[in-house]
Coordinates of C-alpha atoms and ligand atoms in Angstrom, one line a residue:
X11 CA -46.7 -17.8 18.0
X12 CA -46.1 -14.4 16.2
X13 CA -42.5 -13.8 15.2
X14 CA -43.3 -9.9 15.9
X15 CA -46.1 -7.9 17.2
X16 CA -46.2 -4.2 16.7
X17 CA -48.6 -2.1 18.4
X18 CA -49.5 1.2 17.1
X19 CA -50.2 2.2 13.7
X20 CA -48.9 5.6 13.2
X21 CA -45.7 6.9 11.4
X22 CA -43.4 4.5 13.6
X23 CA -45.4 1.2 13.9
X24 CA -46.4 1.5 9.7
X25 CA -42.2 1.6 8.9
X26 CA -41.9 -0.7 11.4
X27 CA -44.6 -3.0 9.7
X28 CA -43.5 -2.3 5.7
X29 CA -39.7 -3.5 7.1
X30 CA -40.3 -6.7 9.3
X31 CA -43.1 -7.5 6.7
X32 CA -40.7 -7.3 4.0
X33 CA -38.2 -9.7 5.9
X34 CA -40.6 -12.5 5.8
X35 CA -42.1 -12.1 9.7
X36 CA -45.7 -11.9 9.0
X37 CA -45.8 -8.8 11.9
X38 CA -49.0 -8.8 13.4
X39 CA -49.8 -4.9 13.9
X40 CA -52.2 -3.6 17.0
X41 CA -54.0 -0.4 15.3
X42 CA -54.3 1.4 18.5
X43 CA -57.1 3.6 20.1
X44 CA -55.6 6.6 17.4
X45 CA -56.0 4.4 14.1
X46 CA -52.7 6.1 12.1
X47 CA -51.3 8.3 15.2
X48 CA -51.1 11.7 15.5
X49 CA -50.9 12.2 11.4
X50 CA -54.4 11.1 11.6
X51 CA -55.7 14.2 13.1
X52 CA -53.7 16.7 11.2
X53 CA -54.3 18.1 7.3
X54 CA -51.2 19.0 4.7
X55 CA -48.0 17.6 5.8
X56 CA -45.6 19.5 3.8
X57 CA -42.1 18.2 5.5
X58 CA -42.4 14.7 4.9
X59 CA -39.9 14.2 2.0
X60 CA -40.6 13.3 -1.1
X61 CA -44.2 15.3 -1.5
X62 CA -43.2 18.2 -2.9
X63 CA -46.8 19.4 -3.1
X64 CA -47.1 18.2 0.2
X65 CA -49.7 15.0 1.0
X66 CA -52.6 14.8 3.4
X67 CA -51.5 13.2 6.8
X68 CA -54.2 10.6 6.9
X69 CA -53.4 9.5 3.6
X70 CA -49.4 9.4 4.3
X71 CA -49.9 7.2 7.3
X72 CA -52.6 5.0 4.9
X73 CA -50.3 4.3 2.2
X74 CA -47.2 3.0 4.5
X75 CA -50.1 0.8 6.0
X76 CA -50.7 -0.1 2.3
X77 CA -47.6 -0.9 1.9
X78 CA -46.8 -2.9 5.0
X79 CA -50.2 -4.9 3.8
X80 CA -48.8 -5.6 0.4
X81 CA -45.6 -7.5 1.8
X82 CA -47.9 -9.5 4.4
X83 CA -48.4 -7.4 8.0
X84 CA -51.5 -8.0 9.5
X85 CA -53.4 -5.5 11.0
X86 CA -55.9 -6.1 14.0
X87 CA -58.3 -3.3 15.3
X88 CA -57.8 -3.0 19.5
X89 CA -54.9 -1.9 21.7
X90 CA -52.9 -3.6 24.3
X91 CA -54.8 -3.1 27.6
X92 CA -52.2 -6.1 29.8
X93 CA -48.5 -7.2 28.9
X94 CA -46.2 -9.7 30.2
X95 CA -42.6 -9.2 29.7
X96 CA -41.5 -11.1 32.3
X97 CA -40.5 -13.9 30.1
X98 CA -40.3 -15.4 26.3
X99 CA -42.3 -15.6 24.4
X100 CA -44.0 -12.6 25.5
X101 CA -47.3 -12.2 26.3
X102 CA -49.3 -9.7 24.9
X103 CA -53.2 -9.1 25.1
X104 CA -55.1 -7.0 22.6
X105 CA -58.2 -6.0 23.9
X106 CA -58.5 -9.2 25.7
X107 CA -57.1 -11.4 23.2
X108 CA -54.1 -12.7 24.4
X109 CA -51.2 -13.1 21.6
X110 CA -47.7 -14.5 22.2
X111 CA -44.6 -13.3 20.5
X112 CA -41.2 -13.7 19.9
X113 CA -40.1 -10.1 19.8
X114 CA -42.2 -6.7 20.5
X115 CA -42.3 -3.7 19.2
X116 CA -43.8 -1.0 20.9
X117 CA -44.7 1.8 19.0
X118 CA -48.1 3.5 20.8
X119 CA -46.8 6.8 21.0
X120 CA -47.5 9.9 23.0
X121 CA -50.4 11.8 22.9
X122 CA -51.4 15.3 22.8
X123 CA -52.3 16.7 26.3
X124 CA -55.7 18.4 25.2
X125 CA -57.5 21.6 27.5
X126 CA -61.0 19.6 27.3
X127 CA -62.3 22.4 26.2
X128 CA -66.3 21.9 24.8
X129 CA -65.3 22.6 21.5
X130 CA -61.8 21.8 20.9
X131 CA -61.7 18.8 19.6
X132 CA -64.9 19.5 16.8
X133 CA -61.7 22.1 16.0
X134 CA -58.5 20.0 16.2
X135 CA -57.2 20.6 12.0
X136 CA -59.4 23.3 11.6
X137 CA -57.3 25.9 13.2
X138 CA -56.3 24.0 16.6
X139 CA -53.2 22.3 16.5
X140 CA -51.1 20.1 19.1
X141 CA -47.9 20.6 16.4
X142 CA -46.2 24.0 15.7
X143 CA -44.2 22.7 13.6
X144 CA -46.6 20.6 11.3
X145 CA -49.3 23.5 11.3
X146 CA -47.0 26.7 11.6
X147 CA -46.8 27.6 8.1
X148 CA -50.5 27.5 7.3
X149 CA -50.9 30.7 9.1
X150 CA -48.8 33.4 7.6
X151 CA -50.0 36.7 8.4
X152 CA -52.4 35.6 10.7
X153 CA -53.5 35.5 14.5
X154 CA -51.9 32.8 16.2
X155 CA -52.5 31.5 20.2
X156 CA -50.4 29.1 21.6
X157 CA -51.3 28.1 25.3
X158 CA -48.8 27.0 27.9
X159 CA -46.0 27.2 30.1
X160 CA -43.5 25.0 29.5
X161 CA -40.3 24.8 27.2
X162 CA -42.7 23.2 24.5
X163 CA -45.2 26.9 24.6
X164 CA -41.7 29.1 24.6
X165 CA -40.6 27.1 21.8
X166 CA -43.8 26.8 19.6
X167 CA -44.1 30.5 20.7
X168 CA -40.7 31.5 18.9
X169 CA -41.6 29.5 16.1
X170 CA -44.7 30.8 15.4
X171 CA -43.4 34.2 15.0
X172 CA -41.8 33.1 12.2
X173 CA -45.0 33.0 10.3
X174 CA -48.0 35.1 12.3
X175 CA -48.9 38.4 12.5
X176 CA -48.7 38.2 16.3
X177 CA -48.0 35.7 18.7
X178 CA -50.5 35.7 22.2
X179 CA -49.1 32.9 24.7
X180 CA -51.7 32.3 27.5
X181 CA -50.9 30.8 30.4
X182 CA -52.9 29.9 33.8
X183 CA -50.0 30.8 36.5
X184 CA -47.2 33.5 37.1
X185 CA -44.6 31.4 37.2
X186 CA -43.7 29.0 34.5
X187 CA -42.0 25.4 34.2
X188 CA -40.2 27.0 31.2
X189 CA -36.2 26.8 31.5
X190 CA -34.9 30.1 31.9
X191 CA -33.4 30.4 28.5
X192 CA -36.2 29.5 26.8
X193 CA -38.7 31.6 28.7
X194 CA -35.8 34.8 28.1
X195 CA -35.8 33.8 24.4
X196 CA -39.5 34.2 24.4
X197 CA -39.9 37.5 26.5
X198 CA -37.3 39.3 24.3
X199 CA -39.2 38.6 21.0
X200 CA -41.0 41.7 20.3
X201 CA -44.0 39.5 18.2
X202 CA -44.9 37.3 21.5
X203 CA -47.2 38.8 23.7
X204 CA -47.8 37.3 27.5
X205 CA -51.5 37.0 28.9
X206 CA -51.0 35.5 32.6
X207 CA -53.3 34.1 34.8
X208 CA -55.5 34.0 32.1
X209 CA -57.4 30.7 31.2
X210 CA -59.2 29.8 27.8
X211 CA -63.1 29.1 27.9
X212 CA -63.8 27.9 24.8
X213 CA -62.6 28.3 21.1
X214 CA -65.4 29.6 18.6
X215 CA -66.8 28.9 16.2
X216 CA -67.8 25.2 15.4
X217 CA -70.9 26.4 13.2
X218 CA -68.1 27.9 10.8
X219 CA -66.2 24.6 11.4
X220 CA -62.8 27.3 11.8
X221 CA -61.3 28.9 14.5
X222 CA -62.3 32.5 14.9
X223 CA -62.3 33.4 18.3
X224 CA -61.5 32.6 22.1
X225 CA -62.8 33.1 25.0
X226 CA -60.8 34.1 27.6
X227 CA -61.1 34.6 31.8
X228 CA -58.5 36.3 33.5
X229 CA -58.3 34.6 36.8
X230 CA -57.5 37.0 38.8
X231 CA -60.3 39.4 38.3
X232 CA -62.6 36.7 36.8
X233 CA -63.4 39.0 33.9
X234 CA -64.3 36.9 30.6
X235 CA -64.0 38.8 26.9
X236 CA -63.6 37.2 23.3
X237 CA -60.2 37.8 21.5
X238 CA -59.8 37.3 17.2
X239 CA -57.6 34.1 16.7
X240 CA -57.0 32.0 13.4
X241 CA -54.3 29.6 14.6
X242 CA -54.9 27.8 18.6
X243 CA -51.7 26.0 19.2
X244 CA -52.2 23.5 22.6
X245 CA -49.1 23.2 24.1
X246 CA -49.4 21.3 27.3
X247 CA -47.3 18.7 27.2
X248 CA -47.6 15.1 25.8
X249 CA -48.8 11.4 27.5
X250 CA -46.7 8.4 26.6
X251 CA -49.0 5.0 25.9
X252 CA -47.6 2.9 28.0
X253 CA -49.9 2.5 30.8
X254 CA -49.7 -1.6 30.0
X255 CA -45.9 -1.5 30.8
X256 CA -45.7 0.0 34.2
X257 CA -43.6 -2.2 36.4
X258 CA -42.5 -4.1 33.3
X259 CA -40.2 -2.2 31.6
X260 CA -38.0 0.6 32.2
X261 CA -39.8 4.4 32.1
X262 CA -38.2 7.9 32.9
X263 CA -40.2 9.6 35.0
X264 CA -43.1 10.9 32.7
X265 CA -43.6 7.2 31.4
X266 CA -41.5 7.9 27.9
X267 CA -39.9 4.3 27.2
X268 CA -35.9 4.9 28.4
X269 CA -33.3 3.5 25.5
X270 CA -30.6 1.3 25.7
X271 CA -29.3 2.2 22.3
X272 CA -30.4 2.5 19.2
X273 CA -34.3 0.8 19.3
X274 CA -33.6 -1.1 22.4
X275 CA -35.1 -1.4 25.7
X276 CA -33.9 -2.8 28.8
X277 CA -35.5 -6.4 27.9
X278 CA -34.2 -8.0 25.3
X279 CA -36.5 -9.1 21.8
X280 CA -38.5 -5.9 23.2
X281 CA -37.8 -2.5 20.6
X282 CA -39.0 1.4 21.1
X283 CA -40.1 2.9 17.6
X284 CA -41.4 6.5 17.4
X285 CA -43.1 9.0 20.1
X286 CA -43.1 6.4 23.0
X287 CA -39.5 6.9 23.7
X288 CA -39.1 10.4 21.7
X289 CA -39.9 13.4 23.5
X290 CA -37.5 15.9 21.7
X291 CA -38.2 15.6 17.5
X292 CA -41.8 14.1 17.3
X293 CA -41.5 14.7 13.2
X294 CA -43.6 11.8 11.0
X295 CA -39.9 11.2 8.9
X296 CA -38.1 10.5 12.6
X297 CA -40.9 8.2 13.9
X298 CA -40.7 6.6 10.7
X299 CA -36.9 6.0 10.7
X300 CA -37.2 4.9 14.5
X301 CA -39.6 2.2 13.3
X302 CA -36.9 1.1 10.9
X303 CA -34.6 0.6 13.2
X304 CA -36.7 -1.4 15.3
X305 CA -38.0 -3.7 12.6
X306 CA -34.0 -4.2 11.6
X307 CA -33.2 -4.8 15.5
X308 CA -36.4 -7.1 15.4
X309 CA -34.8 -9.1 12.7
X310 CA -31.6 -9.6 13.9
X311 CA -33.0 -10.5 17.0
X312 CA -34.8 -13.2 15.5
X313 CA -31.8 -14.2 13.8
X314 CA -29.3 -14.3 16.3
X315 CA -32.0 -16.8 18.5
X316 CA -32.3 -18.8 15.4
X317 CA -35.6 -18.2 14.0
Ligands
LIG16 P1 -44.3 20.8 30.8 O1 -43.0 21.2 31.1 O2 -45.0 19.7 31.6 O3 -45.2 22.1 30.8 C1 -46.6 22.0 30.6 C2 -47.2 23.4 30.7 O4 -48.6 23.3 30.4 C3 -47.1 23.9 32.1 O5 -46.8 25.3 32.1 C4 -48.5 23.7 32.7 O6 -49.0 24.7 33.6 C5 -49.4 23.9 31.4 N1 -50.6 23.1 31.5 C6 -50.7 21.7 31.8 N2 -52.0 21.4 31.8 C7 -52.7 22.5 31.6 C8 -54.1 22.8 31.5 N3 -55.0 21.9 31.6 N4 -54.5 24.1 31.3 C9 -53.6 25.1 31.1 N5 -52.2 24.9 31.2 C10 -51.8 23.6 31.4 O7 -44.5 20.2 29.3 P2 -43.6 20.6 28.0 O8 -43.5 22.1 27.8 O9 -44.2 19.9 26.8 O10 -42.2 20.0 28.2 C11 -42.0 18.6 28.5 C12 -40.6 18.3 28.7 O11 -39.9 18.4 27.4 C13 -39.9 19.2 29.7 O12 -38.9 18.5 30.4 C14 -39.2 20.2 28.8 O13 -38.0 20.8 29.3 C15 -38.8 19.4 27.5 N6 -38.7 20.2 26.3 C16 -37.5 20.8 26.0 C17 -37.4 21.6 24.9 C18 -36.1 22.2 24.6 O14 -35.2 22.3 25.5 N7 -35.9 22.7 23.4 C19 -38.5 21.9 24.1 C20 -39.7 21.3 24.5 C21 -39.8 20.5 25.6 P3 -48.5 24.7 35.1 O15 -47.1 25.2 35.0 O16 -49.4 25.7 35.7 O17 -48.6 23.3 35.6

Protein backbone atom coordinates (compact mmCIF):
# COMPACT_ATOMS: atom_id res chain seq x y z
CA UNK A 1 0.00 0.00 0.00
CA UNK A 2 1.63 3.32 -1.44
CA UNK A 3 0.95 6.39 0.75
CA UNK A 4 0.90 8.43 -2.65
CA UNK A 5 1.15 7.70 -6.34
CA UNK A 6 1.79 10.39 -8.76
CA UNK A 7 1.51 9.87 -12.36
CA UNK A 8 3.31 12.00 -14.69
CA UNK A 9 6.73 13.14 -14.64
CA UNK A 10 6.83 16.58 -16.05
CA UNK A 11 7.07 20.02 -14.33
CA UNK A 12 3.94 19.28 -12.02
CA UNK A 13 4.33 15.46 -11.04
CA UNK A 14 8.53 16.24 -10.32
CA UNK A 15 7.36 19.20 -7.57
CA UNK A 16 4.87 17.08 -6.64
CA UNK A 17 7.47 14.20 -6.09
CA UNK A 18 10.54 16.44 -4.48
CA UNK A 19 7.57 17.75 -1.80
CA UNK A 20 5.69 14.42 -0.69
CA UNK A 21 9.15 12.79 -0.99
CA UNK A 22 10.49 15.21 1.34
CA UNK A 23 7.50 14.61 3.91
CA UNK A 24 8.53 11.07 4.36
CA UNK A 25 5.79 9.36 1.81
CA UNK A 26 7.98 7.33 -0.29
CA UNK A 27 5.66 8.73 -3.55
CA UNK A 28 5.67 6.22 -6.09
CA UNK A 29 5.85 8.35 -9.49
CA UNK A 30 4.27 6.89 -13.01
CA UNK A 31 6.78 8.39 -15.73
CA UNK A 32 4.23 8.67 -18.33
CA UNK A 33 4.17 7.97 -22.15
CA UNK A 34 6.08 11.84 -22.41
CA UNK A 35 9.04 10.90 -19.92
CA UNK A 36 9.48 14.79 -18.37
CA UNK A 37 6.24 16.45 -20.13
CA UNK A 38 6.12 18.83 -22.46
CA UNK A 39 9.66 20.48 -21.21
CA UNK A 40 11.01 17.35 -22.69
CA UNK A 41 10.49 18.39 -26.21
CA UNK A 42 11.44 21.88 -26.06
CA UNK A 43 15.28 23.62 -25.95
CA UNK A 44 16.21 26.92 -23.75
CA UNK A 45 13.72 27.71 -21.17
CA UNK A 46 14.56 31.18 -20.38
CA UNK A 47 11.42 32.06 -17.86
CA UNK A 48 11.86 29.52 -15.34
CA UNK A 49 13.31 31.51 -12.46
CA UNK A 50 16.37 31.35 -11.15
CA UNK A 51 18.49 30.52 -14.65
CA UNK A 52 19.40 33.55 -15.55
CA UNK A 53 21.26 32.17 -18.54
CA UNK A 54 18.44 30.27 -19.10
CA UNK A 55 18.61 26.07 -18.78
CA UNK A 56 17.79 23.41 -21.25
CA UNK A 57 14.17 22.07 -20.67
CA UNK A 58 15.07 18.44 -20.56
CA UNK A 59 17.57 19.03 -18.09
CA UNK A 60 15.22 21.36 -15.82
CA UNK A 61 12.60 18.63 -15.70
CA UNK A 62 15.81 16.06 -14.94
CA UNK A 63 17.13 17.73 -12.09
CA UNK A 64 13.68 18.19 -10.06
CA UNK A 65 13.46 14.32 -10.89
CA UNK A 66 16.93 14.29 -9.24
CA UNK A 67 15.86 15.88 -6.64
CA UNK A 68 12.61 14.10 -5.85
CA UNK A 69 15.11 10.81 -6.13
CA UNK A 70 17.47 12.15 -3.51
CA UNK A 71 14.64 12.45 -0.79
CA UNK A 72 13.26 8.90 -1.69
CA UNK A 73 10.41 9.05 -4.77
CA UNK A 74 10.37 6.21 -6.77
CA UNK A 75 10.09 6.34 -10.28
CA UNK A 76 8.46 3.49 -12.43
CA UNK A 77 8.58 3.58 -16.36
CA UNK A 78 4.59 3.02 -17.78
CA UNK A 79 1.43 5.04 -17.56
CA UNK A 80 -1.91 4.47 -16.04
CA UNK A 81 -4.04 2.64 -18.72
CA UNK A 82 -7.36 1.61 -15.86
CA UNK A 83 -8.23 3.43 -12.50
CA UNK A 84 -10.59 2.74 -9.78
CA UNK A 85 -11.70 5.58 -7.72
CA UNK A 86 -14.64 4.24 -6.63
CA UNK A 87 -13.28 3.53 -3.22
CA UNK A 88 -10.10 3.63 -0.76
CA UNK A 89 -7.47 2.74 -1.14
CA UNK A 90 -7.52 3.44 -4.62
CA UNK A 91 -6.78 1.38 -7.29
CA UNK A 92 -4.44 2.23 -9.82
CA UNK A 93 -2.84 0.05 -12.71
CA UNK A 94 0.29 1.02 -14.39
CA UNK A 95 0.63 -0.63 -17.53
CA UNK A 96 -1.04 -3.56 -16.11
CA UNK A 97 0.48 -3.58 -12.82
CA UNK A 98 -2.04 -2.82 -10.46
CA UNK A 99 -0.90 -0.52 -7.37
CA UNK A 100 -3.10 0.60 -4.48
CA UNK A 101 -2.82 3.92 -2.80
CA UNK A 102 -3.84 5.98 -0.16
CA UNK A 103 -4.02 9.28 -1.97
CA UNK A 104 -3.53 10.13 -5.94
CA UNK A 105 -2.13 12.56 -7.65
CA UNK A 106 -2.76 13.14 -11.01
CA UNK A 107 -0.54 15.01 -12.91
CA UNK A 108 -0.46 13.55 -16.83
CA UNK A 109 -1.05 16.67 -18.39
CA UNK A 110 -2.35 17.85 -21.67
CA UNK A 111 -0.78 17.36 -24.74
CA UNK A 112 -0.04 19.27 -27.80
CA UNK A 113 -2.64 18.71 -30.59
CA UNK A 114 -0.07 18.05 -33.50
CA UNK A 115 -1.13 18.50 -37.63
CA UNK A 116 0.52 14.88 -38.35
CA UNK A 117 2.26 16.33 -40.77
CA UNK A 118 5.22 13.70 -42.35
CA UNK A 119 7.76 15.81 -41.01
CA UNK A 120 6.71 17.64 -38.14
CA UNK A 121 7.62 15.95 -35.47
CA UNK A 122 11.61 15.15 -36.86
CA UNK A 123 11.09 19.31 -36.49
CA UNK A 124 9.31 19.75 -33.12
CA UNK A 125 12.50 22.14 -31.23
CA UNK A 126 14.03 22.83 -34.30
CA UNK A 127 11.83 25.58 -35.38
CA UNK A 128 8.29 23.94 -34.71
CA UNK A 129 6.87 24.78 -31.54
CA UNK A 130 3.42 23.81 -29.66
CA UNK A 131 4.43 27.02 -27.01
CA UNK A 132 4.52 30.68 -28.12
CA UNK A 133 5.44 31.62 -25.22
CA UNK A 134 8.41 29.25 -24.42
CA UNK A 135 9.79 29.63 -28.10
CA UNK A 136 8.70 33.25 -29.07
CA UNK A 137 11.87 35.01 -28.31
CA UNK A 138 14.13 32.75 -30.18
CA UNK A 139 12.92 34.25 -33.31
CA UNK A 140 13.46 37.94 -33.36
CA UNK A 141 13.57 39.36 -36.70
CA UNK A 142 12.48 36.36 -38.23
CA UNK A 143 9.58 34.55 -40.29
CA UNK A 144 7.21 33.18 -38.02
CA UNK A 145 3.80 30.78 -38.83
CA UNK A 146 1.44 30.03 -36.44
CA UNK A 147 -1.51 27.75 -37.58
CA UNK A 148 -5.04 27.90 -36.18
CA UNK A 149 -8.25 29.23 -35.44
CA UNK A 150 -8.90 29.43 -32.12
CA UNK A 151 -8.33 32.03 -29.13
CA UNK A 152 -4.97 30.08 -28.58
CA UNK A 153 -3.72 31.05 -32.77
CA UNK A 154 -5.09 34.86 -32.10
CA UNK A 155 -3.22 34.91 -29.08
CA UNK A 156 0.14 33.25 -30.03
CA UNK A 157 -0.49 35.33 -33.18
CA UNK A 158 -0.33 38.77 -31.12
CA UNK A 159 2.50 37.52 -29.22
CA UNK A 160 4.55 36.66 -31.85
CA UNK A 161 4.55 40.01 -33.30
CA UNK A 162 6.29 41.04 -30.54
CA UNK A 163 9.36 39.36 -31.73
CA UNK A 164 9.04 38.37 -35.78
CA UNK A 165 9.52 40.15 -38.69
CA UNK A 166 6.02 39.08 -39.75
CA UNK A 167 3.45 37.09 -38.50
CA UNK A 168 1.43 34.55 -41.29
CA UNK A 169 -1.62 32.76 -39.33
CA UNK A 170 -3.05 29.89 -41.53
CA UNK A 171 -6.07 28.56 -41.02
CA UNK A 172 -8.25 25.72 -42.86
CA UNK A 173 -11.92 27.46 -42.72
CA UNK A 174 -13.48 31.07 -43.07
CA UNK A 175 -14.94 31.17 -40.00
CA UNK A 176 -13.05 30.80 -36.85
CA UNK A 177 -13.78 29.38 -33.16
CA UNK A 178 -11.77 32.57 -32.04
CA UNK A 179 -13.81 34.90 -29.58
CA UNK A 180 -14.63 38.01 -31.18
CA UNK A 181 -12.23 40.07 -29.31
CA UNK A 182 -9.52 38.16 -29.78
CA UNK A 183 -9.93 37.45 -33.42
CA UNK A 184 -10.50 41.78 -33.64
CA UNK A 185 -7.28 42.05 -31.68
CA UNK A 186 -5.59 39.95 -34.19
CA UNK A 187 -7.09 41.48 -37.59
CA UNK A 188 -6.14 45.11 -36.40
CA UNK A 189 -2.44 44.25 -35.95
CA UNK A 190 -0.74 45.46 -38.93
CA UNK A 191 2.26 42.49 -38.50
CA UNK A 192 -0.40 39.47 -38.76
CA UNK A 193 -1.24 38.46 -41.98
CA UNK A 194 -4.48 35.97 -42.64
CA UNK A 195 -4.06 32.95 -45.24
CA UNK A 196 -7.73 31.27 -45.22
CA UNK A 197 -8.72 28.18 -46.43
CA UNK A 198 -5.36 27.33 -46.74
CA UNK A 199 -3.88 24.01 -45.30
CA UNK A 200 -0.08 23.15 -44.50
CA UNK A 201 1.45 20.10 -46.50
CA UNK A 202 4.49 19.68 -45.02
CA UNK A 203 7.33 21.68 -43.21
CA UNK A 204 10.85 21.52 -44.96
CA UNK A 205 13.57 20.77 -44.51
CA UNK A 206 14.49 17.70 -42.18
CA UNK A 207 17.95 17.13 -44.15
CA UNK A 208 18.86 20.66 -42.62
CA UNK A 209 17.30 19.43 -39.33
CA UNK A 210 15.62 23.48 -39.29
CA UNK A 211 12.61 24.77 -40.40
CA UNK A 212 12.98 26.60 -43.73
CA UNK A 213 9.94 26.33 -45.62
CA UNK A 214 6.15 25.19 -45.91
CA UNK A 215 4.19 23.94 -48.14
CA UNK A 216 1.09 25.21 -48.50
CA UNK A 217 -2.55 24.23 -50.50
CA UNK A 218 -5.12 26.69 -50.72
CA UNK A 219 -8.23 24.69 -50.55
CA UNK A 220 -10.23 26.40 -52.46
CA UNK A 221 -8.34 26.43 -55.70
CA UNK A 222 -6.22 23.42 -54.74
CA UNK A 223 -3.06 25.34 -55.74
CA UNK A 224 0.14 24.19 -53.68
CA UNK A 225 3.45 26.70 -53.47
CA UNK A 226 6.29 26.79 -50.80
CA UNK A 227 6.44 29.96 -48.51
CA UNK A 228 10.13 30.96 -46.38
CA UNK A 229 9.32 30.22 -42.59
CA UNK A 230 11.87 30.08 -39.60
CA UNK A 231 9.45 29.80 -36.62
CA UNK A 232 6.07 27.02 -37.20
CA UNK A 233 3.97 27.64 -34.13
CA UNK A 234 1.05 24.61 -33.94
CA UNK A 235 -1.71 26.08 -32.36
CA UNK A 236 -4.62 23.57 -32.36
CA UNK A 237 -5.63 23.11 -29.18
CA UNK A 238 -4.47 20.78 -26.41
CA UNK A 239 -5.65 16.89 -25.20
CA UNK A 240 -5.97 16.38 -21.45
CA UNK A 241 -4.59 12.67 -20.25
CA UNK A 242 -7.19 11.45 -18.65
CA UNK A 243 -8.69 8.90 -20.77
CA UNK A 244 -8.31 6.40 -17.51
CA UNK A 245 -10.68 8.66 -15.57
CA UNK A 246 -13.76 8.97 -17.67
CA UNK A 247 -16.75 8.16 -15.61
CA UNK A 248 -14.66 8.27 -12.50
CA UNK A 249 -14.05 11.62 -11.81
CA UNK A 250 -15.38 14.85 -12.60
CA UNK A 251 -14.23 16.49 -16.32
CA UNK A 252 -15.41 19.75 -18.11
CA UNK A 253 -16.31 19.09 -21.32
CA UNK A 254 -12.88 18.77 -23.14
CA UNK A 255 -11.75 16.17 -20.45
CA UNK A 256 -9.49 18.95 -18.31
CA UNK A 257 -9.79 17.62 -14.56
CA UNK A 258 -12.60 20.34 -12.99
CA UNK A 259 -11.31 21.80 -9.38
CA UNK A 260 -12.82 21.96 -6.16
CA UNK A 261 -10.30 24.35 -4.75
CA UNK A 262 -7.01 24.69 -4.53
CA UNK A 263 -5.48 20.95 -5.80
CA UNK A 264 -8.67 19.19 -5.13
CA UNK A 265 -10.98 17.10 -7.07
CA UNK A 266 -14.39 16.03 -6.44
CA UNK A 267 -13.08 12.73 -4.64
CA UNK A 268 -11.42 13.10 -1.73
CA UNK A 269 -7.35 11.82 -1.15
CA UNK A 270 -7.51 12.40 -5.19
CA UNK A 271 -5.30 15.95 -6.11
CA UNK A 272 -4.98 17.83 -9.76
CA UNK A 273 -1.25 19.19 -10.30
CA UNK A 274 -0.26 20.96 -13.54
CA UNK A 275 -1.76 20.88 -17.30
CA UNK A 276 -4.51 18.27 -16.54
CA UNK A 277 -6.70 20.68 -14.92
CA UNK A 278 -4.88 24.03 -16.39
CA UNK A 279 -5.91 25.15 -19.59
CA UNK A 280 -5.25 29.00 -19.27
CA UNK A 281 -1.16 29.44 -18.00
CA UNK A 282 0.53 26.11 -19.10
CA UNK A 283 4.08 27.81 -17.82
CA UNK A 284 6.76 25.03 -16.35
CA UNK A 285 6.93 27.58 -12.88
CA UNK A 286 2.83 27.21 -12.59
CA UNK A 287 2.76 23.41 -13.16
CA UNK A 288 5.45 23.23 -10.78
CA UNK A 289 3.73 25.26 -8.00
CA UNK A 290 0.40 23.30 -8.78
CA UNK A 291 2.32 20.17 -7.92
CA UNK A 292 3.20 21.74 -4.60
CA UNK A 293 0.05 22.27 -3.68
CA UNK A 294 -0.93 18.91 -4.36
CA UNK A 295 1.86 17.20 -2.57
CA UNK A 296 0.92 19.68 0.57
CA UNK A 297 -2.91 18.66 0.14
CA UNK A 298 -1.57 15.04 -0.23
CA UNK A 299 0.02 15.37 3.22
CA UNK A 300 -2.50 16.77 4.99
CA UNK A 301 -4.76 14.35 3.68
CA UNK A 302 -2.78 11.63 5.01
CA UNK A 303 -2.67 13.37 8.13
CA UNK A 304 -6.00 14.22 8.82
CA UNK A 305 -6.92 10.12 8.17
CA UNK A 306 -4.18 9.32 10.50
CA UNK A 307 -1.40 8.03 8.50
P1 LIG B 1 -9.97 25.54 -30.12
O1 LIG B 1 -10.85 26.64 -29.71
O2 LIG B 1 -10.48 24.16 -30.10
O3 LIG B 1 -9.49 25.89 -31.61
C1 LIG B 1 -8.68 25.01 -32.31
C2 LIG B 1 -8.47 25.58 -33.71
O4 LIG B 1 -7.55 24.74 -34.39
C3 LIG B 1 -9.74 25.63 -34.55
O5 LIG B 1 -9.77 26.81 -35.29
C4 LIG B 1 -9.59 24.41 -35.46
O6 LIG B 1 -10.13 24.59 -36.75
C5 LIG B 1 -8.10 24.32 -35.62
N1 LIG B 1 -7.71 22.93 -35.87
C6 LIG B 1 -7.96 21.83 -35.11
N2 LIG B 1 -7.42 20.74 -35.66
C7 LIG B 1 -6.84 21.15 -36.82
C8 LIG B 1 -6.12 20.50 -37.84
N3 LIG B 1 -5.88 19.18 -37.78
N4 LIG B 1 -5.67 21.23 -38.89
C9 LIG B 1 -5.88 22.56 -38.95
N5 LIG B 1 -6.55 23.25 -38.01
C10 LIG B 1 -7.02 22.55 -36.95
O7 LIG B 1 -8.59 25.49 -29.28
P2 LIG B 1 -7.79 26.68 -28.57
O8 LIG B 1 -7.65 27.84 -29.47
O9 LIG B 1 -6.56 26.05 -28.02
O10 LIG B 1 -8.72 27.08 -27.35
C11 LIG B 1 -9.12 26.11 -26.38
C12 LIG B 1 -9.95 26.79 -25.30
O11 LIG B 1 -9.12 27.67 -24.52
C13 LIG B 1 -11.08 27.64 -25.87
O12 LIG B 1 -12.17 27.53 -24.99
C14 LIG B 1 -10.51 29.04 -25.83
O13 LIG B 1 -11.50 30.04 -25.74
C15 LIG B 1 -9.64 28.99 -24.57
N6 LIG B 1 -8.55 29.98 -24.67
C16 LIG B 1 -8.77 31.24 -24.23
C17 LIG B 1 -7.78 32.20 -24.33
C18 LIG B 1 -8.05 33.59 -23.82
O14 LIG B 1 -9.19 33.95 -23.64
N7 LIG B 1 -7.03 34.38 -23.56
C19 LIG B 1 -6.56 31.90 -24.91
C20 LIG B 1 -6.35 30.60 -25.37
C21 LIG B 1 -7.36 29.65 -25.26
P3 LIG B 1 -11.73 24.51 -37.01
O15 LIG B 1 -12.27 25.77 -36.41
O16 LIG B 1 -11.83 24.43 -38.47
O17 LIG B 1 -12.19 23.26 -36.30
Amino acid sequence: MRNVIILGSGCAGNTAAVYTARAGLQPLVSIGHEPGGQLSITTEVENFPGFPEGVMGPDLVENIKKQAERFGAEYVWGSVDQADLSKRPFRISIDGNWEETRTLIIATGASARWLGLPNEQKLVGRGVSSCATCDGPFYKERKIMVIGGGDSAMEEANFLTRFGSEVTLVHRREQFRASKIMLDRARANPKIKFLLNTVVEDILDPSQNLVTSVRLRDLSTNREWEQDVDGFFVAIGHIPNTKAFVGQIDLDEDGYILSKGGARTNIPGVFHAGDVQDRIYRQAITAAGAGCMAAIEAERFLEAEGH
